[in-house]
PDB file of C-alpha atoms in Angstrom:
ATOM      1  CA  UNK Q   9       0.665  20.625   9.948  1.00  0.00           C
ATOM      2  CA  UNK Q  10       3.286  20.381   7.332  1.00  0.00           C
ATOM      3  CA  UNK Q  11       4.055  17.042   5.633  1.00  0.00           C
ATOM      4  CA  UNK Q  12       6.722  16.235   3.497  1.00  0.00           C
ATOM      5  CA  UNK Q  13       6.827  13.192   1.639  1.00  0.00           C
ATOM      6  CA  UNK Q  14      11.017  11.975   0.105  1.00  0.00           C
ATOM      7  CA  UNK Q  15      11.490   9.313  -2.263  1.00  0.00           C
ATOM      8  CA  UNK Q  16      13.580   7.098  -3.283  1.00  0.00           C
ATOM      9  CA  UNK Q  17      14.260   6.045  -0.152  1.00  0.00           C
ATOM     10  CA  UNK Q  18      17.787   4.915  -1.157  1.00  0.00           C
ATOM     11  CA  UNK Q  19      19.812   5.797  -4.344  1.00  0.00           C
ATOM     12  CA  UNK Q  20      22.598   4.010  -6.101  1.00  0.00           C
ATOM     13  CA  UNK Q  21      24.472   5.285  -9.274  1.00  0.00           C
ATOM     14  CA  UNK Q  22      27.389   5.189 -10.778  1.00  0.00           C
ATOM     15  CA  UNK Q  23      30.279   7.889 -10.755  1.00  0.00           C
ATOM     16  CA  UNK Q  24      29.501  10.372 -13.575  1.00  0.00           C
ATOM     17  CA  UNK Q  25      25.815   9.755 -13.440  1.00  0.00           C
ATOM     18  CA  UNK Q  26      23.119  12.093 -12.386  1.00  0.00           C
ATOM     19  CA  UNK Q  27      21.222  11.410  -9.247  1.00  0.00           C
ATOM     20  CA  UNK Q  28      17.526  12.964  -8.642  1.00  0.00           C
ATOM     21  CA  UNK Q  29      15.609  12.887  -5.547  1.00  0.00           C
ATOM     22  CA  UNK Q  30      12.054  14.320  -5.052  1.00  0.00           C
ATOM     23  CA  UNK Q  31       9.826  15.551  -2.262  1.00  0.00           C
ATOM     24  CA  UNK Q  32       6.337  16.516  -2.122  1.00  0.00           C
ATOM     25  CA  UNK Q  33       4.671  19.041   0.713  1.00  0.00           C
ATOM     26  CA  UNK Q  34       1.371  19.680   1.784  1.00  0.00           C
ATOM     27  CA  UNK Q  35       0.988  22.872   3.153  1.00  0.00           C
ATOM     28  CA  UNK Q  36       0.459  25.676   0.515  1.00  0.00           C
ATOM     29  CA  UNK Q  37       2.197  28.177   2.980  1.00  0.00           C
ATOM     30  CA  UNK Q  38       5.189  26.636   2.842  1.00  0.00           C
ATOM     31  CA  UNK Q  39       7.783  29.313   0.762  1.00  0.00           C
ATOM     32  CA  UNK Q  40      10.978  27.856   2.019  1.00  0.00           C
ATOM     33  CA  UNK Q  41      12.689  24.625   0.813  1.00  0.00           C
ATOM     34  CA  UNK Q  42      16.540  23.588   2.013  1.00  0.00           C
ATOM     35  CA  UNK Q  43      17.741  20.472   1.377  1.00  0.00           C
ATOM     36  CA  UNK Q  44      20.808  19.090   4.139  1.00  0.00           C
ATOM     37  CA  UNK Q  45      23.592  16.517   3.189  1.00  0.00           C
ATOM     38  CA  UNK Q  46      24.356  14.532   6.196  1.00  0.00           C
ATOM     39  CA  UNK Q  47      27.449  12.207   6.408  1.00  0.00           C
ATOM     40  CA  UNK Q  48      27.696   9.150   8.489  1.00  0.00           C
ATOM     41  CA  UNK Q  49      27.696  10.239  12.217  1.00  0.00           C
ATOM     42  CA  UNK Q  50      27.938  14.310  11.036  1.00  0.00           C
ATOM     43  CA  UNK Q  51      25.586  16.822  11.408  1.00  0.00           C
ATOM     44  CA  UNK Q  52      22.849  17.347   8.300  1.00  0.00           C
ATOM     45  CA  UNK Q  53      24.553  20.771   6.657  1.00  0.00           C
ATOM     46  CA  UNK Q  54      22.245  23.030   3.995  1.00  0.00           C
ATOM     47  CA  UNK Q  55      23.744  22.355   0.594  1.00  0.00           C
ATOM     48  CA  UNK Q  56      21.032  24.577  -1.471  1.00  0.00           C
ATOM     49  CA  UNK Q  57      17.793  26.172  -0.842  1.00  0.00           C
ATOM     50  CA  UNK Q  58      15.423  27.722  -3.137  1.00  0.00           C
ATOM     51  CA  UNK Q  59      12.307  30.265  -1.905  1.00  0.00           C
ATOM     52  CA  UNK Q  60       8.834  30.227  -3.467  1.00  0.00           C
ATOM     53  CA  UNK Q  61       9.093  33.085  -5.705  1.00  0.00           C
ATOM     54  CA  UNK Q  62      12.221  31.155  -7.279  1.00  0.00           C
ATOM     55  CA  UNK Q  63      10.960  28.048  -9.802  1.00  0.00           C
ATOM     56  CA  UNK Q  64      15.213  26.666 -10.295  1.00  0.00           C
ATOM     57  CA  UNK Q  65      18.273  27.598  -8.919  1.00  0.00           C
ATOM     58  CA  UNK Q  66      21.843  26.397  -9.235  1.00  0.00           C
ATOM     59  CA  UNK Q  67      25.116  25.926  -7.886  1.00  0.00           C
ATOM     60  CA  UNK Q  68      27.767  24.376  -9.227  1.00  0.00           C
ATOM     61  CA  UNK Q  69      27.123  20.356  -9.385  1.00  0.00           C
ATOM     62  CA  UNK Q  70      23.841  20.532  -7.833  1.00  0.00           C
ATOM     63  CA  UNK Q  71      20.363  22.294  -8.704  1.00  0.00           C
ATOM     64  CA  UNK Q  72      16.961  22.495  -6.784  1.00  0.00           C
ATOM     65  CA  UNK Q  73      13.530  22.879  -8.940  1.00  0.00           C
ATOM     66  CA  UNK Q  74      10.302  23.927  -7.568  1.00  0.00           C
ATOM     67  CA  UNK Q  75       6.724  23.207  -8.824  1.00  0.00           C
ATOM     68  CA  UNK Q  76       4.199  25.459  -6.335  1.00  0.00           C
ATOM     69  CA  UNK Q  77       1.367  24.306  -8.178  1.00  0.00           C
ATOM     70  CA  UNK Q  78       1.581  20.812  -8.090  1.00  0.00           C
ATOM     71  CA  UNK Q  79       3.742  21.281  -4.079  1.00  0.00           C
ATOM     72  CA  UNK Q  80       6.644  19.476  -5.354  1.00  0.00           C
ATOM     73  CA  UNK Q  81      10.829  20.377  -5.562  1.00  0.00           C
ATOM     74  CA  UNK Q  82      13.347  18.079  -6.772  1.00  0.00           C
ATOM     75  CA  UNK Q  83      17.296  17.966  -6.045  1.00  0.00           C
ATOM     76  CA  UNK Q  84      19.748  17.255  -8.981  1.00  0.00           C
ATOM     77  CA  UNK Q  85      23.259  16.228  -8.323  1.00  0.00           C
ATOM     78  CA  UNK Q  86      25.251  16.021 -12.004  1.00  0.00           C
ATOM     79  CA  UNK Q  87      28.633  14.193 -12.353  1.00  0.00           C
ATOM     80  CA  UNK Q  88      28.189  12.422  -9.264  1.00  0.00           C
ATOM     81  CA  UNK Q  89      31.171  11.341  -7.288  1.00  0.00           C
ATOM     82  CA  UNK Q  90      32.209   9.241  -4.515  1.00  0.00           C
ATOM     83  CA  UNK Q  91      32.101  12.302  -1.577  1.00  0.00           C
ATOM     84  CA  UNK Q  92      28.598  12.827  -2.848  1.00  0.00           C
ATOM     85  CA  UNK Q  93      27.485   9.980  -0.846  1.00  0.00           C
ATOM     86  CA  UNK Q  94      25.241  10.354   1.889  1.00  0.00           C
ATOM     87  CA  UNK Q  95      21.966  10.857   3.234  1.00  0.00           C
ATOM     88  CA  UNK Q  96      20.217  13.751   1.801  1.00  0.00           C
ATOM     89  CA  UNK Q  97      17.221  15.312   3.603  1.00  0.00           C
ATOM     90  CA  UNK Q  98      14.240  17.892   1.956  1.00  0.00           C
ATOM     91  CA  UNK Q  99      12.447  20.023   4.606  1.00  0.00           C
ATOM     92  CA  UNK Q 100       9.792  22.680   3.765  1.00  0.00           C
ATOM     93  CA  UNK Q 101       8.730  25.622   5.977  1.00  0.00           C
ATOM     94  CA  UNK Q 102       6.684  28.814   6.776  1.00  0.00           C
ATOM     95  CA  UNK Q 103       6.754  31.972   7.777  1.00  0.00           C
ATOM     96  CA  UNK Q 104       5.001  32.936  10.646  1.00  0.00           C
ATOM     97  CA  UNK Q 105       7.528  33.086  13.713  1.00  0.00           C
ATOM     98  CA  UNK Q 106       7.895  29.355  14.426  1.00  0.00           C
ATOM     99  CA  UNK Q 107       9.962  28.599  10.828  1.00  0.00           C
ATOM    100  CA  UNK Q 108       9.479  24.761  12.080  1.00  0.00           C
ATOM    101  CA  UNK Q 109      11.617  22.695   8.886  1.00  0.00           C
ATOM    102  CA  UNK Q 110       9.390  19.284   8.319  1.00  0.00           C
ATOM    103  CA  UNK Q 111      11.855  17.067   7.035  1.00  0.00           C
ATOM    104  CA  UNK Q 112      11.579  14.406   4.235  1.00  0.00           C
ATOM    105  CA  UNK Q 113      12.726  10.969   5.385  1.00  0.00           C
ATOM    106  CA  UNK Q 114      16.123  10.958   3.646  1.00  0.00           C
ATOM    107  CA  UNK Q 115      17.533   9.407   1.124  1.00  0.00           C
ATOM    108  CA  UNK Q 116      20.525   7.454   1.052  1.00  0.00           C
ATOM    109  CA  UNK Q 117      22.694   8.164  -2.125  1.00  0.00           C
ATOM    110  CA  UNK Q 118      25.579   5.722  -2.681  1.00  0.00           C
ATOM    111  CA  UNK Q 119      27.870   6.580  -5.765  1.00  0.00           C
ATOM    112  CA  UNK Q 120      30.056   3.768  -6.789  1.00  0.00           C
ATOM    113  CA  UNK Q 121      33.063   4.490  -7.801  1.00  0.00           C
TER     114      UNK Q 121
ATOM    115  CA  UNK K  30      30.197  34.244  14.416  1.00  0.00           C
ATOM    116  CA  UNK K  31      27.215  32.133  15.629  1.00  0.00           C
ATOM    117  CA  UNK K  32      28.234  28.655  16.933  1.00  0.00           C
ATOM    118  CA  UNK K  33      25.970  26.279  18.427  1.00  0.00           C
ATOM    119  CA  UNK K  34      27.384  23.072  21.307  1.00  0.00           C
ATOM    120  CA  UNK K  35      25.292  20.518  22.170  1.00  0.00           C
ATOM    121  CA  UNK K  36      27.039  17.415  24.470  1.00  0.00           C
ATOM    122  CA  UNK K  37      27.642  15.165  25.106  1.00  0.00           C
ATOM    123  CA  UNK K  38      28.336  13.641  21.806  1.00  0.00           C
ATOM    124  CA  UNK K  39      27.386  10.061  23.571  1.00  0.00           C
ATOM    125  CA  UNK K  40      25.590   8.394  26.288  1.00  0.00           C
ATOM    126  CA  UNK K  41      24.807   5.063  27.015  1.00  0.00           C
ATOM    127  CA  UNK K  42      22.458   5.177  29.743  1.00  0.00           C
ATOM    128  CA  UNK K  43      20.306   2.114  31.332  1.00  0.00           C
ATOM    129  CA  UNK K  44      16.532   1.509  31.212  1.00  0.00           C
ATOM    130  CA  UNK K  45      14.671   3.927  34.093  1.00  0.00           C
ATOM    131  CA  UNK K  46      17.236   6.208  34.468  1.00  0.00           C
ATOM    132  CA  UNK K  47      17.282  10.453  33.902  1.00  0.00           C
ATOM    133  CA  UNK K  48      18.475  11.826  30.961  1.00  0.00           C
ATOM    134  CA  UNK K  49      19.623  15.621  30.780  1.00  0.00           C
ATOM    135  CA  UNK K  50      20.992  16.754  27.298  1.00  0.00           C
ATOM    136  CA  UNK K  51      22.034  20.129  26.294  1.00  0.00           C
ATOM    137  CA  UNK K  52      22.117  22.765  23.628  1.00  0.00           C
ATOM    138  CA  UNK K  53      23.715  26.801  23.732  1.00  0.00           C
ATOM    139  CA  UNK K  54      24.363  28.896  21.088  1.00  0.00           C
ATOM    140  CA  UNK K  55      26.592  31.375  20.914  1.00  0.00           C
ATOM    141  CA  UNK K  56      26.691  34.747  19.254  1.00  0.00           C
ATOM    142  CA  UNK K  57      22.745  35.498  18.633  1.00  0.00           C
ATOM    143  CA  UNK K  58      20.039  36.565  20.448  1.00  0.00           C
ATOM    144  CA  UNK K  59      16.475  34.997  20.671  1.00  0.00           C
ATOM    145  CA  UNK K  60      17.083  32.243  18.361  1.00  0.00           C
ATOM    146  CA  UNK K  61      14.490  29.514  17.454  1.00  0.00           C
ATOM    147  CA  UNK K  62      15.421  26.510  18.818  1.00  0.00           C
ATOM    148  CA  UNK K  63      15.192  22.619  17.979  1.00  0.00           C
ATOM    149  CA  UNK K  64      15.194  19.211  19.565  1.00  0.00           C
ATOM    150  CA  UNK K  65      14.799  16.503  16.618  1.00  0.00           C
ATOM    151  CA  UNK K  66      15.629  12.751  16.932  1.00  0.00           C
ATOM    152  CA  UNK K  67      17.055  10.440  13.721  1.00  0.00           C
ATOM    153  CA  UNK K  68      16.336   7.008  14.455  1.00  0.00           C
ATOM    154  CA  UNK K  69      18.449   4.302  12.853  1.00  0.00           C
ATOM    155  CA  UNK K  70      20.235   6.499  10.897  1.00  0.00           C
ATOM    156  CA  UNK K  71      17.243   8.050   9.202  1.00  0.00           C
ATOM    157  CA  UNK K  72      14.570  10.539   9.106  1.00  0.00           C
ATOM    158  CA  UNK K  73      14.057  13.841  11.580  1.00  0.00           C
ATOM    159  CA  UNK K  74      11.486  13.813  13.967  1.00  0.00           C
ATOM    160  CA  UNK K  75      11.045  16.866  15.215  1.00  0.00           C
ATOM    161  CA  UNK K  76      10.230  16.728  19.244  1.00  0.00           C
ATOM    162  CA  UNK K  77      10.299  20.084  20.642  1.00  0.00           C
ATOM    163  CA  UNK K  78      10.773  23.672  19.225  1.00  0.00           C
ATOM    164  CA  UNK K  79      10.520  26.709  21.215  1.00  0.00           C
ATOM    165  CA  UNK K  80      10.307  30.762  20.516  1.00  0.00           C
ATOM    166  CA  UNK K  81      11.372  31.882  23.612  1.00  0.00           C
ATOM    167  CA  UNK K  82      12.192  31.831  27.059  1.00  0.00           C
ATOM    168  CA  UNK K  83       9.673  29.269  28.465  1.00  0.00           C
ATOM    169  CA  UNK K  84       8.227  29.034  25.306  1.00  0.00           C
ATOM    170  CA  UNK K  85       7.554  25.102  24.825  1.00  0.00           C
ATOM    171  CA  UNK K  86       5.812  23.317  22.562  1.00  0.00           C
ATOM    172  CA  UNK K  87       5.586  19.867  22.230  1.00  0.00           C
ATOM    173  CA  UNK K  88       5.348  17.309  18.988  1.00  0.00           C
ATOM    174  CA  UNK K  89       5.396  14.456  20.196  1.00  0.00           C
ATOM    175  CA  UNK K  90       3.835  13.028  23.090  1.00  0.00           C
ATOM    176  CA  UNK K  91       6.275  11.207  25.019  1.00  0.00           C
ATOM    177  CA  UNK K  92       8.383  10.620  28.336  1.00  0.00           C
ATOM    178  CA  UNK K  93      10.730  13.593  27.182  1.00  0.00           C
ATOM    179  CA  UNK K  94      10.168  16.952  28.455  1.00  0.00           C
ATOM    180  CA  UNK K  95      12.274  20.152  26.869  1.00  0.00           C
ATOM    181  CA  UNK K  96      12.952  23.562  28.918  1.00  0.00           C
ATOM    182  CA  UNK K  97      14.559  26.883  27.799  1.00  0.00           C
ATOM    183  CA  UNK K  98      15.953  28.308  31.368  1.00  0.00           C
ATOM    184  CA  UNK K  99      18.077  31.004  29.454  1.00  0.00           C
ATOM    185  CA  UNK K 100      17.505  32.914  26.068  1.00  0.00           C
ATOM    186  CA  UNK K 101      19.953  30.643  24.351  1.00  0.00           C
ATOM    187  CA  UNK K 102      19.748  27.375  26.252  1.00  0.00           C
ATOM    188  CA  UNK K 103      17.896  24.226  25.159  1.00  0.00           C
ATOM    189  CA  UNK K 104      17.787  21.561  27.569  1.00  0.00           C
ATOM    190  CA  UNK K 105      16.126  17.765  26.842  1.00  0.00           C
ATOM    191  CA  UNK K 106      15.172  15.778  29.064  1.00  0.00           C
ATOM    192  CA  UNK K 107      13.389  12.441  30.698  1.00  0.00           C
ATOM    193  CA  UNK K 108      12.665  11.022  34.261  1.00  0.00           C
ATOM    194  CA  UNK K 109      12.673   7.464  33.101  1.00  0.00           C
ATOM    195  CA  UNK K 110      14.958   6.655  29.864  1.00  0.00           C
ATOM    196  CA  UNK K 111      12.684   3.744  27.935  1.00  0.00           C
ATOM    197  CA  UNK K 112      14.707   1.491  25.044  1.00  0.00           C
ATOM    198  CA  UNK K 113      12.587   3.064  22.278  1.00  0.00           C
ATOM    199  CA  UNK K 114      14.177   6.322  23.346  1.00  0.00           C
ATOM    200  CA  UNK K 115      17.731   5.211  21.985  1.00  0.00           C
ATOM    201  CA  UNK K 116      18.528   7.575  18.601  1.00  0.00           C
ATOM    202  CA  UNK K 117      20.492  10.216  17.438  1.00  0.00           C
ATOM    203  CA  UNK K 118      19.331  13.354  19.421  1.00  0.00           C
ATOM    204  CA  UNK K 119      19.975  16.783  17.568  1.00  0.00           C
ATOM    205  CA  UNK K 120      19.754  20.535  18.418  1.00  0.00           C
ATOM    206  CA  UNK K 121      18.795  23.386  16.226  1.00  0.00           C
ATOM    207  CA  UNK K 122      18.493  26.584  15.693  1.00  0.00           C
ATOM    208  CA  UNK K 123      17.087  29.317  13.420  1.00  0.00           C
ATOM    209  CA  UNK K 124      17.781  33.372  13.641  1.00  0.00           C
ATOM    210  CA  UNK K 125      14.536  34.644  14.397  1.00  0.00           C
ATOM    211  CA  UNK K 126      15.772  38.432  13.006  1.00  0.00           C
ATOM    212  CA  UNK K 127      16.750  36.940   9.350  1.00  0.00           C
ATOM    213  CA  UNK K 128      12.943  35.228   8.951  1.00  0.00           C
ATOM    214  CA  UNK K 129      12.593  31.616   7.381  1.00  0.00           C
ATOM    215  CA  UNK K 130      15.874  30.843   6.792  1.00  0.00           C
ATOM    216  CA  UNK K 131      18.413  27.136   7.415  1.00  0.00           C
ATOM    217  CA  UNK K 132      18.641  25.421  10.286  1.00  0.00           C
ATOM    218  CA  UNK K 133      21.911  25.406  11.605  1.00  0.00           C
ATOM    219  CA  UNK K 134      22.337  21.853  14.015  1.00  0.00           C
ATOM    220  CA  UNK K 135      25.010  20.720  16.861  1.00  0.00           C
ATOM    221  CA  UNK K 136      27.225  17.694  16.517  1.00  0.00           C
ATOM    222  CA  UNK K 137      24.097  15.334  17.698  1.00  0.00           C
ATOM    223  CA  UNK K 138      24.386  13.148  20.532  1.00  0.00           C
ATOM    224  CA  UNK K 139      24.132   9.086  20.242  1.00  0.00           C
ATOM    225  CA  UNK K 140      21.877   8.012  23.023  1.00  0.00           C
ATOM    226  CA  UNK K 141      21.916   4.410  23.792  1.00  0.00           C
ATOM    227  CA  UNK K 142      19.267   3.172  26.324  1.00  0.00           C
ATOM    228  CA  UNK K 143      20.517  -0.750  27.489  1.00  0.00           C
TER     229      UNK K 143
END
């Protein structure tokens, strides 16, 4: 099966800075990447997702990158800011009928204000 | 729109007793559907995930079971509640007509086994 590998486990930075988190993935038929902001207690929520026959997209503050070669994809958060604190979660997936998401173990971004 | 309810939101249940949680959505038709647990705070295990009616398949070997009585009801549960089963419980789902696509979850539920 799939396995998806997050690091850093936690993240602090400073307001302003830029904060990037990575994840690899194992399985080459993976073509579907999300990445979910969860707040304390909340639900995770998708923030951005980015399909294999895409290498960047963008929105706004955030950006996703994706490496199919070397199975890796990378979330950037510029001009961090308090409210962008919180656990942030990669998953990877397949088609196939099952679309199971493997999730990342999370990592815990803390911007200080 | 699609919505999806899970409940309850907590439950503090004691050591050897049933648990029964449970998941609906609303406004689709033959979703995928999810049971994941976060423990402390971190990191989705993924438990159960089913295609269909009586469609279950099983991650995780455990004392939790999963059923799908109804096309878009997801029920977890467990005979004998252990204290390693305590953790955030969540429910998702994916539309099975749009392909690989997010995973939309309910509000969670807190379980606490004492």
């Amino acid at each position: 099966g799939e396995n998806v590998e997050q690091h850093p486990s936690t993240l602090s930075v400073q307001e302003g800075d830029s904060a990037v988190i990575k994840c690899t993935y194992s399985d080459s038929a993976s073509n579907y990447f999300p990445w979910y902001k969860q707040e304390l207690g909340k639900r995770p929520q998708l923030i951005i997702d980015i399909r294999s026959n895409v290498g960047e997209k963008k929105d706004q503050r955030i950006a996703v990158t994706l490496n199919k070669t070397a199975k890796h994809f990378s979330l950037h958060i510029t001009e961090t800011q308090p409210e962008d604190s919180a656990v942030y979660f990669c998953a990877a997936s397949s088609s196939g009928g099952s679309y199971i998401p493997t999730f990342g173990r999370g990592t815990s971004l803390i911007v200080h204000p | 729109s699609q919505t999806i309810h899970q409940w309850p939101a907590t439950l503090v249940q004691p050591v050897g007793s049933p648990l029964s949680l449970e998941c609906t959505v609303e406004g689709t038709s033959n979703p995928n559907l999810y049971w994941y647990r976060q423990a402390a705070g971190r990191g989705l295990q993924l438990l159960f995930y089913s295609v269909g009616i009586g469609q279950i398949s099983s991650e995780v070997p455990q004392n939790l079971s999963a059923s799908r009585p109804q096309d878009r009801q997801f029920i977890l549960s467990s005979k004998k509640l252990l204290l390693s089963d305590s953790g955030f419980y969540l429910c998702a789902w994916i539309p099975r007509r749009t392909g690989n696509t997010e995973a939309f979850f309910g509000q969670g539920t807190r379980l606490t086994v004492v």
